[in-house]
Amino acid sequence: THHPPLAVMLIRAATDLIGPNELSLRLAFVISGALFPWFVYRWLALVWNRVAGLLALLLLAFAPHLISLSAQARGYTVSFLAIAACLYYLERALERDSLRSIAVSAVALWIGILAEYCVAYFAAAAGIYFLLRVGKQRPSRRLLAAWALGQAGGVALYGLLAVTHVLPMLDS
């Protein structure tokens, strides 16, 4: 397949657990589309205020394009959810100097990478965002090391996907 492996794995797991029907094909993507606005709300409530988060939640919850994307068996909504969760936990890690939150942020980034290749643009932007935030607020060395380890894991994951998915696709 020309797509990252997560969507295929989600569809396979759902059809094995629920059965080969329409609901099982789309369930993970519908759930991701429903959770995405919630994480955007949580992130904006941390960086701005709850009113801005609530407005974003309402806009995203009723956005026709997001609703139609959520009904498709594609990795877009999973990557949206992963991006929003990554931002929320990254901000939470900075606010609380929490290794657990930085680890969850890294795992969310990796899930996004496995869902869609284009998350590389977000990964670069999130890296710049983190570095700008570090300039204002001095987190602990262990938090910086954990963040760097998560970023290295993302780069390694892209390398693995390049070797296992992209390069074989280019050869065919």
PDB file of C-alpha atoms in Angstrom:
ATOM      1  CA  THR A   1       0.000   0.000   0.000  1.00  0.00           C
ATOM      2  CA  HIS A   2       1.091   3.592  -0.580  1.00  0.00           C
ATOM      3  CA  HIS A   3      -0.225   4.744   2.782  1.00  0.00           C
ATOM      4  CA  PRO A   4       1.437   4.663   6.188  1.00  0.00           C
ATOM      5  CA  PRO A   5       0.670   1.457   8.081  1.00  0.00           C
ATOM      6  CA  LEU A   6      -1.523   2.703  10.930  1.00  0.00           C
ATOM      7  CA  ALA A   7      -4.783   2.968   8.966  1.00  0.00           C
ATOM      8  CA  VAL A   8      -4.382  -0.580   7.672  1.00  0.00           C
ATOM      9  CA  MET A   9      -3.622  -1.850  11.181  1.00  0.00           C
ATOM     10  CA  LEU A  10      -6.672  -0.055  12.633  1.00  0.00           C
ATOM     11  CA  ILE A  11      -8.987  -1.437   9.967  1.00  0.00           C
ATOM     12  CA  ARG A  12      -7.574  -4.934  10.415  1.00  0.00           C
ATOM     13  CA  ALA A  13      -7.930  -4.814  14.211  1.00  0.00           C
ATOM     14  CA  ALA A  14     -11.496  -3.496  14.020  1.00  0.00           C
ATOM     15  CA  THR A  15     -12.635  -6.101  11.499  1.00  0.00           C
ATOM     16  CA  ASP A  16     -11.052  -8.849  13.593  1.00  0.00           C
ATOM     17  CA  LEU A  17     -12.736  -7.617  16.785  1.00  0.00           C
ATOM     18  CA  ILE A  18     -16.117  -6.463  15.460  1.00  0.00           C
ATOM     19  CA  GLY A  19     -16.471  -8.169  12.101  1.00  0.00           C
ATOM     20  CA  PRO A  20     -16.190  -7.286   8.430  1.00  0.00           C
ATOM     21  CA  ASN A  21     -18.839  -4.573   8.174  1.00  0.00           C
ATOM     22  CA  GLU A  22     -19.079  -0.834   7.486  1.00  0.00           C
ATOM     23  CA  LEU A  23     -19.074   0.090  11.163  1.00  0.00           C
ATOM     24  CA  SER A  24     -15.823  -1.707  11.889  1.00  0.00           C
ATOM     25  CA  LEU A  25     -14.131  -0.157   8.855  1.00  0.00           C
ATOM     26  CA  ARG A  26     -14.917   3.389   9.924  1.00  0.00           C
ATOM     27  CA  LEU A  27     -15.114   3.179  13.725  1.00  0.00           C
ATOM     28  CA  ALA A  28     -11.546   4.201  14.622  1.00  0.00           C
ATOM     29  CA  PHE A  29     -11.672   7.133  12.196  1.00  0.00           C
ATOM     30  CA  VAL A  30     -15.050   8.364  13.473  1.00  0.00           C
ATOM     31  CA  ILE A  31     -13.818   8.162  17.072  1.00  0.00           C
ATOM     32  CA  SER A  32     -10.650  10.059  16.098  1.00  0.00           C
ATOM     33  CA  GLY A  33     -12.711  12.749  14.390  1.00  0.00           C
ATOM     34  CA  ALA A  34     -14.888  13.075  17.486  1.00  0.00           C
ATOM     35  CA  LEU A  35     -11.924  13.330  19.883  1.00  0.00           C
ATOM     36  CA  PHE A  36      -9.894  15.784  17.772  1.00  0.00           C
ATOM     37  CA  PRO A  37     -11.976  18.894  18.677  1.00  0.00           C
ATOM     38  CA  TRP A  38     -11.758  17.970  22.369  1.00  0.00           C
ATOM     39  CA  PHE A  39      -7.941  17.959  22.327  1.00  0.00           C
ATOM     40  CA  VAL A  40      -7.888  21.246  20.415  1.00  0.00           C
ATOM     41  CA  TYR A  41     -10.135  22.671  23.130  1.00  0.00           C
ATOM     42  CA  ARG A  42      -7.828  21.380  25.879  1.00  0.00           C
ATOM     43  CA  TRP A  43      -4.721  22.774  24.162  1.00  0.00           C
ATOM     44  CA  LEU A  44      -6.223  26.209  23.503  1.00  0.00           C
ATOM     45  CA  ALA A  45      -7.541  26.375  27.058  1.00  0.00           C
ATOM     46  CA  LEU A  46      -3.943  25.927  28.251  1.00  0.00           C
ATOM     47  CA  VAL A  47      -2.232  28.365  25.887  1.00  0.00           C
ATOM     48  CA  TRP A  48      -4.942  30.987  25.643  1.00  0.00           C
ATOM     49  CA  ASN A  49      -8.202  30.654  27.584  1.00  0.00           C
ATOM     50  CA  ARG A  50     -11.236  28.407  27.914  1.00  0.00           C
ATOM     51  CA  VAL A  51     -13.469  30.640  25.782  1.00  0.00           C
ATOM     52  CA  ALA A  52     -11.101  30.384  22.805  1.00  0.00           C
ATOM     53  CA  GLY A  53     -10.910  26.634  23.338  1.00  0.00           C
ATOM     54  CA  LEU A  54     -14.687  26.347  23.489  1.00  0.00           C
ATOM     55  CA  LEU A  55     -15.111  28.361  20.285  1.00  0.00           C
ATOM     56  CA  ALA A  56     -12.596  26.119  18.505  1.00  0.00           C
ATOM     57  CA  LEU A  57     -14.395  23.059  19.859  1.00  0.00           C
ATOM     58  CA  LEU A  58     -17.718  24.267  18.501  1.00  0.00           C
ATOM     59  CA  LEU A  59     -16.271  25.239  15.125  1.00  0.00           C
ATOM     60  CA  LEU A  60     -14.511  21.909  14.681  1.00  0.00           C
ATOM     61  CA  ALA A  61     -17.350  19.778  16.023  1.00  0.00           C
ATOM     62  CA  PHE A  62     -19.733  21.148  13.415  1.00  0.00           C
ATOM     63  CA  ALA A  63     -17.307  21.590  10.521  1.00  0.00           C
ATOM     64  CA  PRO A  64     -18.833  19.750   7.537  1.00  0.00           C
ATOM     65  CA  HIS A  65     -15.464  18.788   6.066  1.00  0.00           C
ATOM     66  CA  LEU A  66     -14.239  17.284   9.319  1.00  0.00           C
ATOM     67  CA  ILE A  67     -17.452  15.295   9.621  1.00  0.00           C
ATOM     68  CA  SER A  68     -17.081  13.918   6.095  1.00  0.00           C
ATOM     69  CA  LEU A  69     -13.375  13.149   6.664  1.00  0.00           C
ATOM     70  CA  SER A  70     -14.269  11.278   9.841  1.00  0.00           C
ATOM     71  CA  ALA A  71     -16.595   9.019   7.888  1.00  0.00           C
ATOM     72  CA  GLN A  72     -13.818   7.938   5.516  1.00  0.00           C
ATOM     73  CA  ALA A  73     -11.504   5.038   6.254  1.00  0.00           C
ATOM     74  CA  ARG A  74      -8.365   7.165   5.866  1.00  0.00           C
ATOM     75  CA  GLY A  75      -5.707   8.317   8.293  1.00  0.00           C
ATOM     76  CA  TYR A  76      -6.478  12.039   8.231  1.00  0.00           C
ATOM     77  CA  THR A  77      -8.596  12.209  11.376  1.00  0.00           C
ATOM     78  CA  VAL A  78      -6.193   9.930  13.240  1.00  0.00           C
ATOM     79  CA  SER A  79      -3.356  12.288  12.329  1.00  0.00           C
ATOM     80  CA  PHE A  80      -5.458  15.317  13.364  1.00  0.00           C
ATOM     81  CA  LEU A  81      -6.143  13.692  16.724  1.00  0.00           C
ATOM     82  CA  ALA A  82      -2.473  12.803  17.162  1.00  0.00           C
ATOM     83  CA  ILE A  83      -1.376  16.356  16.309  1.00  0.00           C
ATOM     84  CA  ALA A  84      -3.842  17.907  18.755  1.00  0.00           C
ATOM     85  CA  ALA A  85      -2.872  15.445  21.506  1.00  0.00           C
ATOM     86  CA  CYS A  86       0.807  16.105  20.821  1.00  0.00           C
ATOM     87  CA  LEU A  87       0.315  19.857  21.228  1.00  0.00           C
ATOM     88  CA  TYR A  88      -1.780  19.485  24.362  1.00  0.00           C
ATOM     89  CA  TYR A  89       0.664  17.166  26.115  1.00  0.00           C
ATOM     90  CA  LEU A  90       3.663  19.202  24.949  1.00  0.00           C
ATOM     91  CA  GLU A  91       2.182  22.335  26.518  1.00  0.00           C
ATOM     92  CA  ARG A  92       1.216  20.411  29.633  1.00  0.00           C
ATOM     93  CA  ALA A  93       4.760  19.037  29.923  1.00  0.00           C
ATOM     94  CA  LEU A  94       6.189  22.548  29.747  1.00  0.00           C
ATOM     95  CA  GLU A  95       3.690  23.880  32.253  1.00  0.00           C
ATOM     96  CA  ARG A  96       4.240  21.111  34.814  1.00  0.00           C
ATOM     97  CA  ASP A  97       7.778  19.987  33.908  1.00  0.00           C
ATOM     98  CA  SER A  98       6.294  16.528  33.433  1.00  0.00           C
ATOM     99  CA  LEU A  99       8.245  13.674  31.867  1.00  0.00           C
ATOM    100  CA  ARG A 100       5.054  11.646  31.518  1.00  0.00           C
ATOM    101  CA  SER A 101       3.381  14.385  29.476  1.00  0.00           C
ATOM    102  CA  ILE A 102       6.427  14.804  27.211  1.00  0.00           C
ATOM    103  CA  ALA A 103       6.441  11.019  26.656  1.00  0.00           C
ATOM    104  CA  VAL A 104       2.728  11.033  25.768  1.00  0.00           C
ATOM    105  CA  SER A 105       3.383  13.940  23.422  1.00  0.00           C
ATOM    106  CA  ALA A 106       6.136  11.957  21.677  1.00  0.00           C
ATOM    107  CA  VAL A 107       3.927   8.872  21.350  1.00  0.00           C
ATOM    108  CA  ALA A 108       1.143  11.037  19.894  1.00  0.00           C
ATOM    109  CA  LEU A 109       3.624  12.418  17.374  1.00  0.00           C
ATOM    110  CA  TRP A 110       4.701   8.892  16.429  1.00  0.00           C
ATOM    111  CA  ILE A 111       1.053   7.848  15.992  1.00  0.00           C
ATOM    112  CA  GLY A 112       0.556  10.851  13.720  1.00  0.00           C
ATOM    113  CA  ILE A 113       3.613   9.857  11.686  1.00  0.00           C
ATOM    114  CA  LEU A 114       2.258   6.326  11.321  1.00  0.00           C
ATOM    115  CA  ALA A 115      -1.130   7.723  10.252  1.00  0.00           C
ATOM    116  CA  GLU A 116       0.010  10.164   7.544  1.00  0.00           C
ATOM    117  CA  TYR A 117       3.389  11.020   6.026  1.00  0.00           C
ATOM    118  CA  CYS A 118       2.532  14.730   5.867  1.00  0.00           C
ATOM    119  CA  VAL A 119       2.731  14.967   9.657  1.00  0.00           C
ATOM    120  CA  ALA A 120       6.417  15.746   8.976  1.00  0.00           C
ATOM    121  CA  TYR A 121       5.366  19.370   8.415  1.00  0.00           C
ATOM    122  CA  PHE A 122       3.655  19.421  11.783  1.00  0.00           C
ATOM    123  CA  ALA A 123       6.616  17.704  13.463  1.00  0.00           C
ATOM    124  CA  ALA A 124       8.930  20.440  12.203  1.00  0.00           C
ATOM    125  CA  ALA A 125       6.508  23.177  13.299  1.00  0.00           C
ATOM    126  CA  ALA A 126       6.002  21.561  16.727  1.00  0.00           C
ATOM    127  CA  GLY A 127       9.779  21.346  17.142  1.00  0.00           C
ATOM    128  CA  ILE A 128      10.138  25.056  16.402  1.00  0.00           C
ATOM    129  CA  TYR A 129       7.209  25.797  18.744  1.00  0.00           C
ATOM    130  CA  PHE A 130       8.890  23.838  21.540  1.00  0.00           C
ATOM    131  CA  LEU A 131      12.234  25.549  21.011  1.00  0.00           C
ATOM    132  CA  LEU A 132      10.580  28.984  21.086  1.00  0.00           C
ATOM    133  CA  ARG A 133       8.768  28.069  24.289  1.00  0.00           C
ATOM    134  CA  VAL A 134      12.019  26.815  25.811  1.00  0.00           C
ATOM    135  CA  GLY A 135      13.562  30.217  25.102  1.00  0.00           C
ATOM    136  CA  LYS A 136      10.930  31.891  27.301  1.00  0.00           C
ATOM    137  CA  GLN A 137      10.616  29.238  29.962  1.00  0.00           C
ATOM    138  CA  ARG A 138      13.595  27.237  31.186  1.00  0.00           C
ATOM    139  CA  PRO A 139      12.489  23.592  31.585  1.00  0.00           C
ATOM    140  CA  SER A 140      14.645  21.034  33.339  1.00  0.00           C
ATOM    141  CA  ARG A 141      17.453  19.238  31.529  1.00  0.00           C
ATOM    142  CA  ARG A 142      15.645  15.935  31.900  1.00  0.00           C
ATOM    143  CA  LEU A 143      12.600  17.355  30.113  1.00  0.00           C
ATOM    144  CA  LEU A 144      14.789  18.662  27.294  1.00  0.00           C
ATOM    145  CA  ALA A 145      16.516  15.277  27.032  1.00  0.00           C
ATOM    146  CA  ALA A 146      13.162  13.462  26.958  1.00  0.00           C
ATOM    147  CA  TRP A 147      11.896  15.803  24.235  1.00  0.00           C
ATOM    148  CA  ALA A 148      15.065  15.265  22.179  1.00  0.00           C
ATOM    149  CA  LEU A 149      14.684  11.499  22.570  1.00  0.00           C
ATOM    150  CA  GLY A 150      11.085  11.729  21.331  1.00  0.00           C
ATOM    151  CA  GLN A 151      12.190  13.771  18.321  1.00  0.00           C
ATOM    152  CA  ALA A 152      14.947  11.267  17.546  1.00  0.00           C
ATOM    153  CA  GLY A 153      12.322   8.520  17.699  1.00  0.00           C
ATOM    154  CA  GLY A 154      10.232  10.428  15.151  1.00  0.00           C
ATOM    155  CA  VAL A 155      13.197  10.804  12.806  1.00  0.00           C
ATOM    156  CA  ALA A 156      13.975   7.091  13.189  1.00  0.00           C
ATOM    157  CA  LEU A 157      10.346   6.257  12.455  1.00  0.00           C
ATOM    158  CA  TYR A 158      10.461   8.310   9.255  1.00  0.00           C
ATOM    159  CA  GLY A 159      13.675   6.508   8.294  1.00  0.00           C
ATOM    160  CA  LEU A 160      11.996   3.141   8.859  1.00  0.00           C
ATOM    161  CA  LEU A 161       8.955   4.182   6.815  1.00  0.00           C
ATOM    162  CA  ALA A 162      11.216   5.441   4.035  1.00  0.00           C
ATOM    163  CA  VAL A 163      13.007   2.111   3.827  1.00  0.00           C
ATOM    164  CA  THR A 164       9.953  -0.122   4.221  1.00  0.00           C
ATOM    165  CA  HIS A 165       7.250   1.869   2.394  1.00  0.00           C
ATOM    166  CA  VAL A 166       8.428   4.812   0.304  1.00  0.00           C
ATOM    167  CA  LEU A 167      11.526   3.409  -1.413  1.00  0.00           C
ATOM    168  CA  PRO A 168       9.844   0.114  -2.451  1.00  0.00           C
ATOM    169  CA  MET A 169       6.922   2.163  -3.807  1.00  0.00           C
ATOM    170  CA  LEU A 170       9.303   4.254  -5.912  1.00  0.00           C
ATOM    171  CA  ASP A 171      10.922   1.113  -7.330  1.00  0.00           C
ATOM    172  CA  SER A 172       7.609  -0.307  -8.551  1.00  0.00           C
TER     173      SER A 172
END
